Amino acid sequence: MEPPIADGVINRGAPVAIHAQISEQIRNRIAHGEWPAHYRLKSEPELAADLGVSRGTVRRALATLIEEGLLRQVRGRGTFVTSMTFEPSIAQRLSTLSEDFASQGVLFDTTVLTHGLVTPPQPVAALLDLPALGSVFHLDRLRSTAGEPVTLLSNFVRADVVPGIEEFDFSELSLFGVLEGHFGLKIGTARRTFSAESATAEVAEALQLPVGAPVQYLQQVTYLTDGRPIEYSDVWIHSERLKVTSLLSRR
Amino acid sequence: MEPPIADGVINRGAPVAIHAQISEQIRNRIAHGEWPAHYRLKSEPELAADLGVSRGTVRRALATLIEEGLLRQVRGRGTFVTSMTFEPSIAQRLSTLSEDFASQGVLFDTTVLTHGLVTPPQPVAALLDLPALGSVFHLDRLRSTAGEPVTLLSNFVRADVVPGIEEFDFSELSLFGVLEGHFGLKIGTARRTFSAESATAEVAEALQLPVGAPVQYLQQVTYLTDGRPIEYSDVWIHSERLKVTSLLSRR
């Protein structure tokens, strides 16, 4: 049998309400990593029986922690310890980080560091099937949440396919949004590759990490439905703030 | 117009056959990163026209490079520069690394570093819904290809669900293979999280990297179709030898 929820016992004579004692004990378990992110709590009736309290008291204790963001309830699945990092499914779906943030209700800021038409590095030109002397729209952006930098993105888009793209304000608009919404492009597929890298001076400064710190690196080539490559990107992710997550099925 | 295939011109008076000159020029472009991994070459007729040689000569030049493993042809899609790293799709499908290696024809060796029944660390016990004093089967393995270590895997399996699992030889058998094949378990889903970490002394030694080098870290919890957690794992990946890759569709 699993031990009761708390190491401490409930003190019915204490001046602290019982539901608040339970909240505090759960808070401690989470803080000490004993209940890690994604841990599924027992059901409310089981917790109530373990603790010898009413189900209403348990529910009130959990409600406090849900309000604090430490727990979340998923209909039909139970109550889970919240992950303190963002967990976008960008390895599993061809959604963009901004779409994943938006669907999770995460507020973020975008700072445009570079934007304009340039001659791309040769490997990028090759992957984009670019004609000689062809130019690309180059866009460097920093995404932050709650004032903390989370990702540094560097995109190269074939300029011949999207004339005038340099006029858009990408601190307000998303790149895929402009490609699909304004230019009517049909984005088909992408290859995304994930690896661990050491932060260069430039990446370290942007993400506020020490030079050489491990960063999650994502390289992407995006293709239109007609097979033409349209976009190449390098993305560096602050791994303590954002973890790429896939929920997978065996069959 | 794209420049012809080679910086050098074809020397028809040279003692080296024309197809061999073409192979060598392509080899150089790949070696210098001018044609990066996944770059799609022009079609054979286009290459032949650019170079002023017959299509047969182009085909012979490409055949040499395909045999060397530098290029690969995909029916209906064209000829591509081969990636020199393994690119398993483990962020996209609930396949295992050994299944991905097998399907790509990659030969690998498994060294079992630890195996036996243990009391798990508390966060692992929590994620596995383990009863108090419950034990897990703990398996540490190193996977190598061509004598070079690629991944260090540390698995914890609920021992009560798989009695006797410690008797299997996991240098020969795969873990999912035993769970599904021998124990008849129905593996349903998994949560996989990817992040970049610094190699600890233990990870660095196993993967033959400097301590502190960036490594791709994968954390996984696997569930049976009935919702019970069955397995927890930590996986450290040598990022220069293996890159997690997803081929994604927008719709």
Short mmCIF file of C-alpha atoms in Angstrom, two decimals:
data_model
loop_
_atom_site.label_atom_id
_atom_site.label_comp_id
_atom_site.label_asym_id
_atom_site.label_seq_id
_atom_site.Cartn_x
_atom_site.Cartn_y
_atom_site.Cartn_z
CA MET A 1 0.00 0.00 0.00
CA GLU A 2 1.21 3.46 -0.81
CA PRO A 3 1.98 5.56 2.26
CA PRO A 4 -0.52 8.29 3.05
CA ILE A 5 -0.19 11.51 1.18
CA ALA A 6 1.93 13.34 3.73
CA ASP A 7 4.93 12.56 5.85
CA GLY A 8 3.50 14.85 8.48
CA VAL A 9 0.16 13.96 9.95
CA ILE A 10 -2.84 16.18 9.92
CA ASN A 11 -3.08 18.23 13.06
CA ARG A 12 -6.72 18.76 13.89
CA GLY A 13 -5.90 21.05 16.81
CA ALA A 14 -3.67 23.37 14.76
CA PRO A 15 -4.78 26.89 13.97
CA VAL A 16 -4.24 26.11 10.26
CA ALA A 17 -7.31 24.73 8.48
CA ILE A 18 -7.06 21.06 7.49
CA HIS A 19 -7.41 21.74 3.75
CA ALA A 20 -4.54 24.24 4.03
CA GLN A 21 -2.39 21.63 5.79
CA ILE A 22 -3.06 19.20 2.96
CA SER A 23 -2.25 21.82 0.31
CA GLU A 24 1.00 22.61 2.08
CA GLN A 25 2.01 18.94 2.28
CA ILE A 26 1.34 18.43 -1.44
CA ARG A 27 3.20 21.66 -2.23
CA ASN A 28 6.22 20.28 -0.35
CA ARG A 29 6.12 16.97 -2.21
CA ILE A 30 6.11 18.81 -5.51
CA ALA A 31 8.84 21.23 -4.41
CA HIS A 32 11.10 18.34 -3.39
CA GLY A 33 10.58 16.45 -6.63
CA GLU A 34 8.94 13.55 -4.84
CA TRP A 35 5.92 14.15 -7.04
CA PRO A 36 7.51 15.08 -10.36
CA ALA A 37 5.92 16.86 -13.32
CA HIS A 38 3.17 14.71 -14.89
CA TYR A 39 2.68 12.63 -11.73
CA ARG A 40 -0.94 11.56 -11.52
CA LEU A 41 -2.45 11.95 -8.06
CA LYS A 42 -4.76 9.35 -6.59
CA SER A 43 -8.45 10.02 -7.03
CA GLU A 44 -10.21 12.36 -4.61
CA PRO A 45 -12.04 9.52 -2.79
CA GLU A 46 -8.75 7.61 -2.38
CA LEU A 47 -6.97 10.69 -1.06
CA ALA A 48 -9.84 11.39 1.31
CA ALA A 49 -9.73 7.82 2.65
CA ASP A 50 -5.92 7.89 3.04
CA LEU A 51 -6.08 11.13 5.00
CA GLY A 52 -9.23 10.41 6.95
CA VAL A 53 -10.86 13.62 5.79
CA SER A 54 -13.92 14.41 3.73
CA ARG A 55 -13.84 14.49 -0.03
CA GLY A 56 -14.83 18.15 0.13
CA THR A 57 -11.71 18.95 2.16
CA VAL A 58 -9.52 17.19 -0.39
CA ARG A 59 -11.23 19.03 -3.22
CA ARG A 60 -10.65 22.36 -1.50
CA ALA A 61 -6.95 21.55 -0.98
CA LEU A 62 -6.56 20.60 -4.62
CA ALA A 63 -8.45 23.70 -5.81
CA THR A 64 -5.88 25.89 -4.04
CA LEU A 65 -3.03 24.14 -5.84
CA ILE A 66 -4.82 24.27 -9.20
CA GLU A 67 -5.23 28.00 -8.70
CA GLU A 68 -1.53 28.28 -7.92
CA GLY A 69 -0.77 26.42 -11.14
CA LEU A 70 0.93 23.48 -9.40
CA LEU A 71 -1.77 20.94 -10.36
CA ARG A 72 -4.06 20.62 -13.32
CA GLN A 73 -7.11 18.48 -13.87
CA VAL A 74 -7.77 16.68 -17.12
CA ARG A 75 -11.36 15.58 -17.63
CA GLY A 76 -11.67 11.82 -17.38
CA ARG A 77 -7.95 11.33 -16.69
CA GLY A 78 -7.33 12.75 -13.24
CA THR A 79 -5.23 15.36 -11.46
CA PHE A 80 -1.62 15.84 -12.50
CA VAL A 81 1.40 17.78 -11.30
CA THR A 82 1.94 20.62 -13.76
CA SER A 83 5.15 20.83 -15.70
CA MET A 84 6.94 24.11 -15.03
CA THR A 85 8.33 24.23 -18.57
CA PHE A 86 6.49 24.75 -21.86
CA GLU A 87 6.06 21.50 -23.73
CA PRO A 88 5.23 22.20 -27.36
CA SER A 89 4.53 19.26 -29.65
CA ILE A 90 6.65 20.65 -32.49
CA ALA A 91 8.41 17.30 -33.08
CA GLN A 92 5.07 15.63 -33.67
CA ARG A 93 3.02 18.18 -35.58
CA LEU A 94 3.91 20.81 -38.14
CA SER A 95 2.66 23.55 -35.88
CA THR A 96 4.89 26.51 -35.10
CA LEU A 97 6.01 27.59 -31.66
CA SER A 98 3.77 30.64 -31.84
CA GLU A 99 0.79 28.41 -32.68
CA ASP A 100 1.63 26.08 -29.79
CA PHE A 101 1.99 29.00 -27.40
CA ALA A 102 -1.31 30.47 -28.59
CA SER A 103 -3.20 27.17 -28.23
CA GLN A 104 -1.87 26.79 -24.67
CA GLY A 105 -2.78 30.35 -23.79
CA VAL A 106 0.87 31.28 -23.24
CA LEU A 107 1.57 34.99 -23.71
CA PHE A 108 4.81 35.75 -25.50
CA ASP A 109 6.70 38.68 -26.93
CA THR A 110 8.60 38.70 -30.18
CA THR A 111 11.59 40.94 -30.77
CA VAL A 112 12.78 41.23 -34.37
CA LEU A 113 16.59 41.30 -34.36
CA THR A 114 17.24 41.22 -38.12
CA HIS A 115 15.03 41.41 -41.14
CA GLY A 116 15.71 42.08 -44.78
CA LEU A 117 16.70 40.64 -48.12
CA VAL A 118 20.10 38.96 -48.24
CA THR A 119 22.13 36.48 -50.25
CA PRO A 120 21.90 33.30 -48.19
CA PRO A 121 24.77 31.08 -47.04
CA GLN A 122 25.50 28.44 -49.70
CA PRO A 123 24.07 25.42 -47.78
CA VAL A 124 20.82 27.32 -47.22
CA ALA A 125 20.68 28.28 -50.92
CA ALA A 126 21.18 24.61 -51.83
CA LEU A 127 18.46 23.34 -49.51
CA LEU A 128 16.06 26.02 -50.82
CA ASP A 129 16.85 25.12 -54.46
CA LEU A 130 17.68 28.77 -54.92
CA PRO A 131 18.77 30.10 -58.30
CA ALA A 132 22.27 31.62 -58.41
CA LEU A 133 22.22 35.20 -57.10
CA GLY A 134 18.74 34.52 -55.73
CA SER A 135 17.92 36.33 -52.54
CA VAL A 136 16.09 35.30 -49.42
CA PHE A 137 14.17 37.14 -46.76
CA HIS A 138 16.16 36.73 -43.56
CA LEU A 139 14.38 37.09 -40.24
CA ASP A 140 15.98 36.73 -36.78
CA ARG A 141 13.60 36.81 -33.84
CA LEU A 142 13.74 36.32 -30.11
CA ARG A 143 10.68 34.93 -28.35
CA SER A 144 10.23 35.59 -24.65
CA THR A 145 7.62 34.67 -22.09
CA ALA A 146 7.26 36.64 -18.86
CA GLY A 147 10.30 38.66 -19.89
CA GLU A 148 12.54 35.60 -20.17
CA PRO A 149 13.98 34.60 -23.55
CA VAL A 150 12.90 31.12 -24.61
CA THR A 151 13.81 30.72 -28.29
CA LEU A 152 16.03 32.38 -30.86
CA LEU A 153 14.76 31.82 -34.42
CA SER A 154 16.58 32.47 -37.66
CA ASN A 155 14.46 32.00 -40.81
CA PHE A 156 15.34 32.21 -44.49
CA VAL A 157 12.42 32.41 -46.94
CA ARG A 158 12.71 32.29 -50.73
CA ALA A 159 12.16 35.92 -51.67
CA ASP A 160 11.05 35.21 -55.26
CA VAL A 161 7.99 33.36 -53.95
CA VAL A 162 6.93 36.09 -51.50
CA PRO A 163 7.65 39.50 -53.05
CA GLY A 164 7.29 42.33 -50.55
CA ILE A 165 7.52 40.11 -47.44
CA GLU A 166 10.11 42.48 -45.99
CA GLU A 167 7.33 45.04 -45.45
CA PHE A 168 5.52 43.00 -42.78
CA ASP A 169 5.93 43.62 -39.06
CA PHE A 170 7.01 40.28 -37.63
CA SER A 171 7.01 41.50 -34.08
CA GLU A 172 3.22 41.29 -34.43
CA LEU A 173 2.62 38.72 -37.17
CA SER A 174 3.70 35.07 -37.38
CA LEU A 175 5.78 33.93 -40.33
CA PHE A 176 3.58 30.94 -41.27
CA GLY A 177 0.56 33.19 -40.80
CA VAL A 178 1.87 35.64 -43.40
CA LEU A 179 2.99 32.89 -45.80
CA GLU A 180 -0.37 31.16 -45.67
CA GLY A 181 -2.72 34.06 -44.96
CA HIS A 182 -1.28 36.90 -47.01
CA PHE A 183 0.58 35.07 -49.78
CA GLY A 184 -1.87 32.16 -50.00
CA LEU A 185 0.94 29.59 -49.98
CA LYS A 186 0.03 25.99 -49.24
CA ILE A 187 2.58 24.71 -46.73
CA GLY A 188 2.81 20.96 -47.13
CA THR A 189 5.56 19.27 -45.20
CA ALA A 190 8.71 19.91 -43.20
CA ARG A 191 11.76 18.04 -42.01
CA ARG A 192 12.69 18.96 -38.45
CA THR A 193 15.88 17.72 -36.87
CA PHE A 194 16.62 18.04 -33.16
CA SER A 195 20.02 17.95 -31.55
CA ALA A 196 21.92 19.33 -28.57
CA GLU A 197 24.48 22.05 -29.16
CA SER A 198 26.73 24.31 -27.13
CA ALA A 199 25.56 27.91 -27.06
CA THR A 200 27.73 30.15 -29.21
CA ALA A 201 28.41 33.69 -27.98
CA GLU A 202 25.52 35.00 -30.06
CA VAL A 203 23.02 32.34 -28.92
CA ALA A 204 24.17 32.62 -25.31
CA GLU A 205 23.68 36.38 -25.28
CA ALA A 206 20.21 36.15 -26.80
CA LEU A 207 18.99 33.38 -24.47
CA GLN A 208 20.83 34.79 -21.43
CA LEU A 209 22.85 31.63 -20.91
CA PRO A 210 26.57 31.11 -20.33
CA VAL A 211 28.57 30.56 -23.51
CA GLY A 212 28.86 26.80 -24.04
CA ALA A 213 25.70 25.95 -22.12
CA PRO A 214 23.68 23.13 -23.73
CA VAL A 215 20.85 24.37 -25.96
CA GLN A 216 18.25 22.43 -27.90
CA TYR A 217 18.84 23.09 -31.58
CA LEU A 218 16.19 22.59 -34.25
CA GLN A 219 16.90 22.73 -37.96
CA GLN A 220 13.99 22.86 -40.38
CA VAL A 221 13.29 22.86 -44.10
CA THR A 222 9.67 23.55 -45.08
CA TYR A 223 8.13 22.54 -48.41
CA LEU A 224 5.02 23.71 -50.21
CA THR A 225 2.42 21.15 -51.26
CA ASP A 226 3.90 21.28 -54.81
CA GLY A 227 7.25 20.10 -53.42
CA ARG A 228 9.14 23.41 -53.65
CA PRO A 229 11.20 24.29 -50.59
CA ILE A 230 10.05 27.63 -49.20
CA GLU A 231 11.76 28.15 -45.87
CA TYR A 232 14.85 27.12 -43.91
CA SER A 233 15.29 27.79 -40.22
CA ASP A 234 17.66 27.41 -37.30
CA VAL A 235 16.04 27.55 -33.87
CA TRP A 236 17.83 27.54 -30.53
CA ILE A 237 15.75 26.67 -27.50
CA HIS A 238 16.42 27.41 -23.82
CA SER A 239 16.06 23.84 -22.58
CA GLU A 240 15.25 24.69 -19.00
CA ARG A 241 12.26 26.74 -20.10
CA LEU A 242 10.89 24.72 -22.99
CA LYS A 243 10.99 20.98 -23.61
CA VAL A 244 9.91 19.47 -26.89
CA THR A 245 7.30 16.85 -26.01
CA SER A 246 5.57 14.13 -28.01
CA LEU A 247 2.56 12.12 -26.88
CA LEU A 248 2.79 8.98 -28.99
CA SER A 249 0.69 5.91 -29.67
CA ARG A 250 2.16 2.49 -30.33
CA ARG A 251 -0.32 1.52 -33.04
CA MET B 1 20.45 30.13 -63.62
CA GLU B 2 22.31 27.90 -61.25
CA PRO B 3 26.04 27.62 -62.04
CA PRO B 4 27.16 24.34 -63.55
CA ILE B 5 27.78 21.48 -61.20
CA ALA B 6 31.49 22.04 -60.76
CA ASP B 7 33.79 24.95 -60.15
CA GLY B 8 36.40 23.19 -62.22
CA VAL B 9 35.57 22.38 -65.81
CA ILE B 10 35.56 18.94 -67.30
CA ASN B 11 38.90 18.16 -68.86
CA ARG B 12 38.33 15.93 -71.82
CA GLY B 13 42.04 15.46 -72.40
CA ALA B 14 42.78 14.30 -68.85
CA PRO B 15 43.75 10.72 -68.10
CA VAL B 16 40.84 10.58 -65.62
CA ALA B 17 37.52 9.41 -67.10
CA ILE B 18 34.85 12.09 -67.38
CA HIS B 19 32.40 10.27 -65.07
CA ALA B 20 35.18 10.06 -62.46
CA GLN B 21 35.86 13.79 -62.78
CA ILE B 22 32.18 14.46 -62.19
CA SER B 23 32.08 12.14 -59.17
CA GLU B 24 35.10 13.89 -57.71
CA GLN B 25 33.60 17.33 -58.18
CA ILE B 26 30.36 16.29 -56.48
CA ARG B 27 32.36 14.64 -53.69
CA ASN B 28 34.13 17.95 -53.09
CA ARG B 29 30.91 19.91 -52.96
CA ILE B 30 29.56 17.52 -50.35
CA ALA B 31 32.82 17.53 -48.37
CA HIS B 32 32.84 21.33 -48.23
CA GLY B 33 29.24 21.56 -47.08
CA GLU B 34 28.21 23.37 -50.25
CA TRP B 35 25.73 20.58 -50.84
CA PRO B 36 24.51 19.79 -47.33
CA ALA B 37 22.77 16.66 -46.09
CA HIS B 38 19.29 16.31 -47.67
CA TYR B 39 20.20 18.56 -50.62
CA ARG B 40 18.29 17.38 -53.70
CA LEU B 41 20.40 17.25 -56.85
CA LYS B 42 19.06 18.40 -60.20
CA SER B 43 17.63 15.65 -62.38
CA GLU B 44 19.98 13.54 -64.51
CA PRO B 45 18.92 15.24 -67.79
CA GLU B 46 19.49 18.68 -66.25
CA LEU B 47 22.89 17.69 -64.90
CA ALA B 48 23.84 16.21 -68.27
CA ALA B 49 22.83 19.43 -70.07
CA ASP B 50 24.70 21.62 -67.56
CA LEU B 51 27.87 19.59 -67.98
CA GLY B 52 27.59 18.93 -71.69
CA VAL B 53 27.92 15.19 -71.21
CA SER B 54 25.62 12.27 -71.89
CA ARG B 55 23.00 11.17 -69.41
CA GLY B 56 24.78 7.82 -69.15
CA THR B 57 27.95 9.55 -67.96
CA VAL B 58 26.01 11.41 -65.29
CA ARG B 59 24.33 8.19 -64.21
CA ARG B 60 27.68 6.44 -63.90
CA ALA B 61 29.10 9.31 -61.82
CA LEU B 62 26.09 9.22 -59.49
CA ALA B 63 26.24 5.43 -59.21
CA THR B 64 29.78 5.68 -57.84
CA LEU B 65 28.65 8.11 -55.15
CA ILE B 66 25.59 6.06 -54.28
CA GLU B 67 27.88 3.07 -53.80
CA GLU B 68 30.10 5.19 -51.54
CA GLY B 69 27.04 6.13 -49.51
CA LEU B 70 27.32 9.85 -50.24
CA LEU B 71 24.12 10.00 -52.29
CA ARG B 72 20.87 8.11 -52.16
CA GLN B 73 18.03 7.88 -54.62
CA VAL B 74 14.40 7.96 -53.58
CA ARG B 75 11.99 6.63 -56.18
CA GLY B 76 9.91 9.43 -57.64
CA ARG B 77 11.62 12.12 -55.53
CA GLY B 78 15.16 12.34 -56.85
CA THR B 79 18.76 12.04 -55.72
CA PHE B 80 19.75 13.40 -52.33
CA VAL B 81 22.93 13.98 -50.34
CA THR B 82 22.98 11.37 -47.57
CA SER B 83 23.00 12.47 -43.97
CA MET B 84 26.05 11.15 -42.13
CA THR B 85 24.15 10.85 -38.87
CA PHE B 86 21.34 8.45 -37.92
CA GLU B 87 17.99 10.18 -38.01
CA PRO B 88 15.46 8.10 -36.12
CA SER B 89 11.85 9.27 -36.01
CA ILE B 90 11.45 8.59 -32.29
CA ALA B 91 9.82 12.00 -31.64
CA GLN B 92 7.12 11.21 -34.14
CA ARG B 93 6.37 7.52 -33.66
CA LEU B 94 6.39 5.25 -30.64
CA SER B 95 9.08 3.10 -32.15
CA THR B 96 12.21 2.33 -30.18
CA LEU B 97 15.75 3.16 -31.23
CA SER B 98 16.48 -0.52 -31.85
CA GLU B 99 13.40 -0.77 -34.10
CA ASP B 100 14.48 2.35 -36.00
CA PHE B 101 18.01 1.02 -36.41
CA ALA B 102 16.67 -2.33 -37.61
CA SER B 103 14.31 -0.76 -40.14
CA GLN B 104 17.16 1.33 -41.57
CA GLY B 105 19.47 -1.66 -41.73
CA VAL B 106 21.85 -0.14 -39.18
CA LEU B 107 23.89 -2.71 -37.30
CA PHE B 108 24.34 -1.98 -33.61
CA ASP B 109 25.76 -3.59 -30.50
CA THR B 110 24.19 -3.47 -27.07
CA THR B 111 26.24 -3.64 -23.90
CA VAL B 112 24.30 -4.25 -20.69
CA LEU B 113 25.87 -2.13 -17.94
CA THR B 114 23.39 -2.80 -15.12
CA HIS B 115 20.44 -5.08 -14.75
CA GLY B 116 18.49 -6.27 -11.76
CA LEU B 117 15.67 -5.58 -9.35
CA VAL B 118 15.96 -2.40 -7.32
CA THR B 119 13.93 0.09 -5.32
CA PRO B 120 13.51 3.00 -7.70
CA PRO B 121 14.21 6.67 -7.02
CA GLN B 122 11.10 8.33 -5.61
CA PRO B 123 10.19 10.38 -8.73
CA VAL B 124 10.36 7.23 -10.86
CA ALA B 125 8.20 5.33 -8.36
CA ALA B 126 5.66 8.16 -8.48
CA LEU B 127 5.50 8.27 -12.28
CA LEU B 128 5.13 4.47 -12.39
CA ASP B 129 2.30 4.55 -9.78
CA LEU B 130 4.40 2.09 -7.84
CA PRO B 131 3.16 0.69 -4.52
CA ALA B 132 5.34 1.49 -1.49
CA LEU B 133 8.33 -0.89 -1.29
CA GLY B 134 7.53 -1.93 -4.86
CA SER B 135 10.51 -2.87 -6.93
CA VAL B 136 11.45 -2.20 -10.53
CA PHE B 137 13.63 -3.94 -13.05
CA HIS B 138 16.49 -1.56 -13.76
CA LEU B 139 18.37 -1.88 -17.03
CA ASP B 140 21.28 0.31 -18.17
CA ARG B 141 22.50 -0.24 -21.72
CA LEU B 142 24.94 1.31 -24.12
CA ARG B 143 24.17 1.15 -27.85
CA SER B 144 27.04 1.46 -30.33
CA THR B 145 27.31 1.44 -34.09
CA ALA B 146 30.59 0.68 -35.81
CA GLY B 147 32.26 0.54 -32.40
CA GLU B 148 31.18 4.09 -31.49
CA PRO B 149 28.76 4.69 -28.62
CA VAL B 150 25.58 6.43 -29.73
CA THR B 151 23.08 6.18 -26.87
CA LEU B 152 23.07 5.43 -23.15
CA LEU B 153 19.69 4.08 -21.98
CA SER B 154 18.46 3.68 -18.43
CA ASN B 155 15.10 1.91 -18.10
CA PHE B 156 12.93 1.17 -15.10
CA VAL B 157 10.12 -1.36 -15.57
CA ARG B 158 7.42 -2.19 -13.00
CA ALA B 159 8.61 -5.57 -11.76
CA ASP B 160 5.18 -6.71 -10.49
CA VAL B 161 3.84 -6.67 -14.05
CA VAL B 162 6.74 -8.66 -15.56
CA PRO B 163 7.86 -11.33 -13.06
CA GLY B 164 11.13 -12.97 -14.09
CA ILE B 165 12.18 -10.22 -16.52
CA GLU B 166 15.62 -10.14 -14.89
CA GLU B 167 16.36 -13.53 -16.49
CA PHE B 168 16.39 -12.21 -20.08
CA ASP B 169 19.56 -11.36 -21.95
CA PHE B 170 19.11 -7.76 -23.04
CA SER B 171 22.36 -7.69 -24.94
CA GLU B 172 20.45 -9.78 -27.51
CA LEU B 173 16.78 -8.95 -26.94
CA SER B 174 15.00 -5.60 -27.11
CA LEU B 175 13.07 -4.39 -24.09
CA PHE B 176 9.81 -3.62 -25.93
CA GLY B 177 10.21 -6.96 -27.75
CA VAL B 178 10.27 -8.83 -24.44
CA LEU B 179 7.44 -6.79 -22.92
CA GLU B 180 5.18 -7.36 -25.91
CA GLY B 181 6.41 -10.70 -27.20
CA HIS B 182 7.12 -12.67 -24.03
CA PHE B 183 4.84 -11.01 -21.49
CA GLY B 184 2.06 -10.24 -23.96
CA LEU B 185 1.73 -6.65 -22.73
CA LYS B 186 -0.16 -4.18 -24.89
CA ILE B 187 1.93 -1.02 -25.01
CA GLY B 188 -0.40 1.87 -25.70
CA THR B 189 1.12 5.31 -25.43
CA ALA B 190 4.18 7.20 -24.25
CA ARG B 191 5.17 10.72 -23.37
CA ARG B 192 8.62 11.59 -24.67
CA THR B 193 10.33 14.84 -23.74
CA PHE B 194 13.47 16.09 -25.48
CA SER B 195 15.94 18.58 -24.08
CA ALA B 196 19.62 19.47 -24.20
CA GLU B 197 21.76 18.67 -21.20
CA SER B 198 25.42 18.82 -20.20
CA ALA B 199 27.05 15.41 -20.03
CA THR B 200 27.65 14.29 -16.46
CA ALA B 201 30.83 12.33 -15.71
CA GLU B 202 28.92 9.06 -16.08
CA VAL B 203 27.23 10.01 -19.38
CA ALA B 204 30.43 11.51 -20.76
CA GLU B 205 32.40 8.36 -20.03
CA ALA B 206 29.79 6.11 -21.62
CA LEU B 207 29.40 8.20 -24.78
CA GLN B 208 33.12 9.09 -24.96
CA LEU B 209 32.50 12.82 -24.77
CA PRO B 210 34.11 15.51 -22.63
CA VAL B 211 32.32 16.14 -19.34
CA GLY B 212 29.91 19.04 -19.90
CA ALA B 213 29.52 18.43 -23.63
CA PRO B 214 25.96 18.97 -24.88
CA VAL B 215 23.93 15.77 -25.12
CA GLN B 216 20.40 15.20 -26.36
CA TYR B 217 18.37 13.96 -23.41
CA LEU B 218 15.11 12.04 -23.77
CA GLN B 219 12.81 11.24 -20.87
CA GLN B 220 10.00 8.78 -21.40
CA VAL B 221 7.04 7.29 -19.54
CA THR B 222 5.30 4.41 -21.31
CA TYR B 223 1.71 3.34 -20.61
CA LEU B 224 -0.16 0.13 -21.36
CA THR B 225 -3.41 0.32 -23.30
CA ASP B 226 -5.29 0.00 -19.98
CA GLY B 227 -3.62 3.24 -18.81
CA ARG B 228 -1.17 1.71 -16.30
CA PRO B 229 2.38 3.11 -16.50
CA ILE B 230 4.82 0.28 -17.25
CA GLU B 231 8.18 1.84 -17.98
CA TYR B 232 10.24 4.97 -17.29
CA SER B 233 13.45 5.78 -19.10
CA ASP B 234 16.25 8.29 -19.36
CA VAL B 235 18.14 8.26 -22.66
CA TRP B 236 21.25 10.27 -23.48
CA ILE B 237 22.11 10.63 -27.16
CA HIS B 238 25.44 11.53 -28.77
CA SER B 239 24.15 14.43 -30.87
CA GLU B 240 26.89 14.34 -33.46
CA ARG B 241 26.06 10.74 -34.32
CA LEU B 242 22.30 10.67 -34.07
CA LYS B 243 19.76 13.43 -34.69
CA VAL B 244 16.11 13.00 -33.84
CA THR B 245 14.18 13.77 -37.02
CA SER B 246 10.52 14.30 -37.80
CA LEU B 247 8.97 14.46 -41.26
CA LEU B 248 5.77 16.37 -40.67
CA SER B 249 2.69 17.34 -42.66
CA ARG B 250 0.86 20.59 -42.18
CA ARG B 251 -2.65 19.15 -42.52
#
